[in-house]
Amino acid sequence: MINVILNGACGRLGTTFQKVAKETTDVNIVAGVDVNRTGISTGFPLYKNIKNVAVPADAVVDFSTPAALDYVLDFCVKNNTKLLVATTGHSEIQNEKIAAAAKKIAVFKTANLSHGVYVLSRLVALAASLLDGFDVNVTEIHHKKKLDAPSGTAKMLADVIKSSCVDENTPDVSINSIRGGTAVGKHEISFFGNYETLTLTHEACCKDVYAVGALRALRFLMTKKVGLFSSSDL
Ligand SMILES: NC(=O)c1ccc[n+]([C@@H]2O[C@H](COP(=O)([O-])OP(=O)(O)OC[C@H]3O[C@@H](n4cnc5c(N)ncnc54)[C@H](O)[C@@H]3O)[C@@H](O)[C@H]2O)c1
């Protein structure tokens, strides 16, 4: 059994993770953390700050905000707990802190837990390596309550394009962010050439895809003692 502390337990992804975890036989949420405790019945103790959690666990799953990072890292390093960083929008300095913690504990970090987006990133790398001199645009669409823009996934895809390009002049990758309604998450990458355009698209149909991806990442993390891992390691 993988015993998990869920940070951001009352948010959109936190509640989705709760639902999906209940349907498994190998993942058990032993405590939740949320600054805005909503009073919903979670079936596990709910704390306002992870530093107050006294329940032993194998891993922390973080679906909260970048502001929680210092507390989460302190807790995991102090208690030798594995960490799945699913939150997006961290600064460069915060990413360095995550990498430093990963020298002491096992950390999995990805901006997108969907397997389809991982495959998309591989296809995008192939296209970027073959389409010399094309102009590239990433358009991402998310629900209007999403805090960060561009999305972590759009930034990750832009990095993949720049690092895969064989052209001496790495193209500027423009990113458009659209926010509206309850859209779960869509990423469209267009390569514009002379007289032709190639477009690759991924659309998440429901938030469960991220929770299922979190379960897959957790099971992988259990096999690791130390290090920083991402979707390409699965
Ligand atoms: N990696 C992925 O595949 C993936 C997919 C979707 C969303 N996300 C990211 O997950 C995060 C959460 O998304 P969401 O849509 O559930 O957001 P949300 O706003 O619905 O939920 C965030 C929750 O975190 C809580 N919170 C805020 N500060 C906290 C703190 N210091 N400690 C503990 N809890 C705190 C909030 O009260 C809220 O309940 C975002 O960063 C989002 O971009 C990642």
Short mmCIF file of C-alpha atoms and ligand atoms in Angstrom, two decimals:
data_model
loop_
_atom_site.label_atom_id
_atom_site.label_comp_id
_atom_site.label_asym_id
_atom_site.label_seq_id
_atom_site.Cartn_x
_atom_site.Cartn_y
_atom_site.Cartn_z
CA MET A 1 0.00 0.00 0.00
CA ILE A 2 1.28 3.48 -0.89
CA ASN A 3 0.33 5.90 1.90
CA VAL A 4 -0.05 9.44 0.60
CA ILE A 5 -0.35 12.94 2.03
CA LEU A 6 -2.36 15.07 -0.42
CA ASN A 7 -1.38 18.75 -0.49
CA GLY A 8 -4.07 20.96 -2.03
CA ALA A 9 -6.62 18.30 -1.06
CA CYS A 10 -9.72 20.49 -1.48
CA GLY A 11 -8.90 21.94 -4.90
CA ARG A 12 -10.08 20.77 -8.31
CA LEU A 13 -7.23 18.30 -8.81
CA GLY A 14 -7.05 17.38 -5.11
CA THR A 15 -10.69 16.25 -5.10
CA THR A 16 -10.24 14.46 -8.43
CA PHE A 17 -7.20 12.62 -7.01
CA GLN A 18 -9.27 11.63 -3.95
CA LYS A 19 -11.97 10.14 -6.20
CA VAL A 20 -9.53 8.22 -8.40
CA ALA A 21 -7.42 7.00 -5.44
CA LYS A 22 -10.58 5.55 -3.83
CA GLU A 23 -10.99 3.31 -6.87
CA THR A 24 -7.52 1.78 -6.41
CA THR A 25 -6.40 -0.96 -4.03
CA ASP A 26 -2.77 0.18 -3.65
CA VAL A 27 -3.02 3.92 -2.88
CA ASN A 28 -4.37 5.26 0.40
CA ILE A 29 -4.65 8.95 1.38
CA VAL A 30 -3.64 9.12 5.05
CA ALA A 31 -3.82 12.94 5.41
CA GLY A 32 -4.78 16.00 3.43
CA VAL A 33 -3.55 19.58 3.56
CA ASP A 34 -5.34 22.68 2.34
CA VAL A 35 -5.18 26.33 3.42
CA ASN A 36 -8.87 26.61 2.57
CA ARG A 37 -10.40 23.70 4.42
CA THR A 38 -13.85 23.50 2.93
CA GLY A 39 -15.40 21.21 5.49
CA ILE A 40 -16.05 18.51 2.89
CA SER A 41 -15.93 15.00 4.29
CA THR A 42 -12.61 13.58 3.14
CA GLY A 43 -12.30 10.42 5.23
CA PHE A 44 -8.81 11.44 6.41
CA PRO A 45 -7.45 14.15 8.73
CA LEU A 46 -7.20 17.54 7.05
CA TYR A 47 -4.52 20.09 8.04
CA LYS A 48 -3.98 23.71 7.09
CA ASN A 49 -0.20 23.42 6.77
CA ILE A 50 1.87 20.36 5.92
CA LYS A 51 4.34 21.22 8.69
CA ASN A 52 1.66 20.15 11.22
CA VAL A 53 1.05 16.71 9.70
CA ALA A 54 2.08 13.97 12.13
CA VAL A 55 0.87 10.97 10.09
CA PRO A 56 3.58 8.71 8.58
CA ALA A 57 3.44 8.45 4.80
CA ASP A 58 5.42 7.13 1.83
CA ALA A 59 4.82 10.11 -0.44
CA VAL A 60 3.39 13.61 -0.72
CA VAL A 61 1.32 14.48 -3.79
CA ASP A 62 1.31 18.23 -4.34
CA PHE A 63 -1.61 19.70 -6.31
CA SER A 64 -1.60 23.16 -4.69
CA THR A 65 0.22 26.39 -5.54
CA PRO A 66 3.92 27.30 -5.89
CA ALA A 67 3.61 29.28 -2.61
CA ALA A 68 3.42 25.96 -0.73
CA LEU A 69 6.74 24.68 -2.06
CA ASP A 70 9.10 25.57 0.82
CA TYR A 71 6.85 23.86 3.38
CA VAL A 72 6.42 20.79 1.17
CA LEU A 73 10.16 20.40 0.52
CA ASP A 74 11.04 20.92 4.20
CA PHE A 75 8.48 18.29 5.22
CA CYS A 76 9.61 15.70 2.65
CA VAL A 77 13.34 16.10 3.30
CA LYS A 78 12.86 16.08 7.09
CA ASN A 79 10.68 12.95 7.00
CA ASN A 80 12.44 11.25 4.07
CA THR A 81 9.14 11.19 2.15
CA LYS A 82 9.01 10.87 -1.63
CA LEU A 83 7.43 13.81 -3.48
CA LEU A 84 5.27 14.14 -6.58
CA VAL A 85 5.29 17.81 -7.66
CA ALA A 86 2.22 18.19 -9.87
CA THR A 87 1.76 21.90 -9.14
CA THR A 88 2.83 24.21 -11.99
CA GLY A 89 4.11 27.78 -12.20
CA HIS A 90 7.30 27.48 -10.12
CA SER A 91 10.04 30.10 -10.55
CA GLU A 92 13.59 29.23 -11.63
CA ILE A 93 14.76 29.59 -8.02
CA GLN A 94 12.01 27.21 -6.88
CA ASN A 95 13.01 24.70 -9.58
CA GLU A 96 16.57 24.86 -8.21
CA LYS A 97 15.23 24.14 -4.70
CA ILE A 98 13.35 21.12 -6.07
CA ALA A 99 16.54 19.84 -7.75
CA ALA A 100 18.49 20.33 -4.50
CA ALA A 101 15.88 18.36 -2.52
CA ALA A 102 16.07 15.59 -5.14
CA LYS A 103 19.66 14.97 -4.05
CA LYS A 104 18.23 13.72 -0.74
CA ILE A 105 14.83 12.22 -1.64
CA ALA A 106 13.05 10.87 -4.73
CA VAL A 107 11.09 13.61 -6.53
CA PHE A 108 8.87 13.30 -9.61
CA LYS A 109 8.01 16.58 -11.33
CA THR A 110 6.01 17.15 -14.45
CA ALA A 111 3.86 19.98 -15.74
CA ASN A 112 1.51 17.44 -17.27
CA LEU A 113 0.74 13.96 -15.93
CA SER A 114 -1.17 12.87 -19.03
CA HIS A 115 0.49 10.09 -21.02
CA GLY A 116 -0.89 11.63 -24.22
CA VAL A 117 0.98 14.88 -23.53
CA TYR A 118 4.19 12.93 -23.02
CA VAL A 119 3.68 11.31 -26.45
CA LEU A 120 2.84 14.77 -27.86
CA SER A 121 6.19 16.10 -26.57
CA ARG A 122 8.01 13.27 -28.40
CA LEU A 123 6.11 14.03 -31.63
CA VAL A 124 6.82 17.76 -31.25
CA ALA A 125 10.55 17.02 -30.81
CA LEU A 126 10.52 14.94 -34.01
CA ALA A 127 8.67 17.64 -35.96
CA ALA A 128 11.00 20.38 -34.71
CA SER A 129 14.05 18.35 -35.73
CA LEU A 130 12.70 17.88 -39.28
CA LEU A 131 11.02 21.20 -40.04
CA ASP A 132 13.95 23.57 -40.51
CA GLY A 133 13.07 27.24 -40.69
CA PHE A 134 9.40 26.83 -39.77
CA ASP A 135 7.70 29.35 -37.48
CA VAL A 136 6.26 27.71 -34.41
CA ASN A 137 3.30 28.62 -32.23
CA VAL A 138 1.89 26.94 -29.12
CA THR A 139 -1.72 27.80 -28.27
CA GLU A 140 -3.04 26.57 -24.95
CA ILE A 141 -6.62 26.75 -23.68
CA HIS A 142 -7.60 26.25 -20.03
CA HIS A 143 -10.46 27.04 -17.66
CA LYS A 144 -10.76 30.62 -16.46
CA LYS A 145 -9.66 29.83 -12.87
CA LYS A 146 -6.21 28.57 -13.87
CA LEU A 147 -3.66 30.75 -12.06
CA ASP A 148 -0.56 30.49 -14.28
CA ALA A 149 -0.21 31.56 -17.91
CA PRO A 150 1.34 30.32 -20.09
CA SER A 151 0.68 26.83 -18.78
CA GLY A 152 3.63 24.78 -17.52
CA THR A 153 2.93 22.36 -20.38
CA ALA A 154 3.17 25.12 -23.02
CA LYS A 155 6.52 26.24 -21.56
CA MET A 156 7.75 22.63 -21.50
CA LEU A 157 6.71 22.12 -25.15
CA ALA A 158 8.43 25.39 -26.17
CA ASP A 159 11.64 24.15 -24.48
CA VAL A 160 11.35 20.81 -26.31
CA ILE A 161 10.97 22.63 -29.65
CA LYS A 162 14.00 24.87 -29.02
CA SER A 163 16.23 22.03 -27.88
CA SER A 164 15.18 19.69 -30.74
CA CYS A 165 15.63 22.19 -33.55
CA VAL A 166 18.55 21.46 -35.88
CA ASP A 167 18.36 24.91 -37.45
CA GLU A 168 21.27 27.12 -36.37
CA ASN A 169 18.80 29.88 -35.65
CA THR A 170 16.54 28.45 -32.98
CA PRO A 171 13.04 29.73 -33.81
CA ASP A 172 11.14 32.05 -31.53
CA VAL A 173 8.25 29.98 -30.26
CA SER A 174 5.22 32.19 -29.69
CA ILE A 175 2.74 31.09 -27.03
CA ASN A 176 -0.93 32.13 -26.91
CA SER A 177 -2.89 31.50 -23.72
CA ILE A 178 -6.68 31.44 -23.79
CA ARG A 179 -8.75 31.19 -20.60
CA GLY A 180 -12.46 30.47 -20.53
CA GLY A 181 -15.26 28.46 -18.95
CA THR A 182 -14.37 25.03 -17.63
CA ALA A 183 -11.97 23.93 -20.41
CA VAL A 184 -9.80 21.15 -18.94
CA GLY A 185 -6.68 21.68 -21.05
CA LYS A 186 -5.85 21.86 -24.75
CA HIS A 187 -2.42 22.32 -26.37
CA GLU A 188 -2.04 22.94 -30.09
CA ILE A 189 1.42 23.24 -31.68
CA SER A 190 1.59 24.64 -35.21
CA PHE A 191 4.64 24.58 -37.48
CA PHE A 192 4.16 27.20 -40.20
CA GLY A 193 6.25 26.76 -43.35
CA ASN A 194 6.03 28.04 -46.91
CA TYR A 195 2.74 26.84 -48.37
CA GLU A 196 2.06 24.35 -45.54
CA THR A 197 1.22 24.08 -41.85
CA LEU A 198 1.60 21.06 -39.57
CA THR A 199 -0.51 21.08 -36.39
CA LEU A 200 -0.35 18.66 -33.45
CA THR A 201 -3.10 18.80 -30.83
CA HIS A 202 -3.78 17.24 -27.45
CA GLU A 203 -6.97 17.81 -25.49
CA ALA A 204 -7.69 16.52 -22.01
CA CYS A 205 -11.36 15.52 -21.88
CA CYS A 206 -11.58 15.27 -18.11
CA LYS A 207 -9.36 16.02 -15.06
CA ASP A 208 -9.23 12.30 -14.20
CA VAL A 209 -6.43 11.93 -16.75
CA TYR A 210 -4.11 13.90 -14.43
CA ALA A 211 -5.10 11.91 -11.34
CA VAL A 212 -4.55 8.60 -13.16
CA GLY A 213 -1.16 9.94 -14.29
CA ALA A 214 -0.37 10.86 -10.68
CA LEU A 215 -1.05 7.25 -9.62
CA ARG A 216 1.29 5.99 -12.36
CA ALA A 217 4.02 8.45 -11.25
CA LEU A 218 3.54 7.47 -7.59
CA ARG A 219 3.99 3.76 -8.32
CA PHE A 220 7.19 4.62 -10.21
CA LEU A 221 8.44 6.84 -7.36
CA MET A 222 8.11 3.94 -4.92
CA THR A 223 10.91 2.18 -6.81
CA LYS A 224 13.31 5.12 -6.30
CA LYS A 225 15.24 6.33 -3.25
CA VAL A 226 16.72 9.57 -4.53
CA GLY A 227 16.77 11.70 -7.70
CA LEU A 228 14.66 13.95 -9.89
CA PHE A 229 12.38 12.15 -12.34
CA SER A 230 9.83 13.16 -14.98
CA SER A 231 7.48 11.59 -17.54
CA SER A 232 10.35 10.53 -19.80
CA ASP A 233 11.57 8.20 -16.99
CA LEU A 234 8.32 6.23 -16.80
N1 LIG B 1 0.91 18.26 -13.45
C1 LIG B 1 -0.31 18.15 -14.01
O1 LIG B 1 -0.59 17.24 -14.81
C2 LIG B 1 -1.39 19.13 -13.64
C3 LIG B 1 -2.67 19.05 -14.21
C4 LIG B 1 -3.62 19.96 -13.83
C5 LIG B 1 -3.31 20.95 -12.91
N2 LIG B 1 -2.05 21.02 -12.40
C6 LIG B 1 -1.65 22.03 -11.44
O2 LIG B 1 -2.08 21.62 -10.14
C7 LIG B 1 -2.27 22.78 -9.33
C8 LIG B 1 -3.65 22.72 -8.69
O3 LIG B 1 -4.62 22.87 -9.72
P1 LIG B 1 -6.17 22.99 -9.34
O4 LIG B 1 -6.89 23.22 -10.62
O5 LIG B 1 -6.56 21.84 -8.48
O6 LIG B 1 -6.16 24.34 -8.50
P2 LIG B 1 -7.18 24.73 -7.34
O7 LIG B 1 -7.00 26.20 -7.14
O8 LIG B 1 -8.54 24.21 -7.62
O9 LIG B 1 -6.62 23.93 -6.06
C9 LIG B 1 -5.47 24.30 -5.35
C10 LIG B 1 -5.75 24.00 -3.89
O10 LIG B 1 -4.53 24.24 -3.16
C11 LIG B 1 -4.90 24.90 -1.95
N3 LIG B 1 -3.72 25.63 -1.46
C12 LIG B 1 -3.29 26.86 -1.78
N4 LIG B 1 -2.18 27.18 -1.11
C13 LIG B 1 -1.88 26.09 -0.36
C14 LIG B 1 -0.85 25.80 0.57
N5 LIG B 1 0.10 26.70 0.85
N6 LIG B 1 -0.85 24.59 1.18
C15 LIG B 1 -1.83 23.68 0.92
N7 LIG B 1 -2.85 23.92 0.06
C16 LIG B 1 -2.87 25.10 -0.57
C17 LIG B 1 -6.06 25.80 -2.34
O11 LIG B 1 -6.83 26.18 -1.19
C18 LIG B 1 -6.83 24.91 -3.29
O12 LIG B 1 -7.81 24.12 -2.61
C19 LIG B 1 -2.05 23.97 -10.26
O13 LIG B 1 -0.71 24.43 -10.13
C20 LIG B 1 -2.27 23.39 -11.64
O14 LIG B 1 -1.63 24.11 -12.67
C21 LIG B 1 -1.09 20.14 -12.75
#
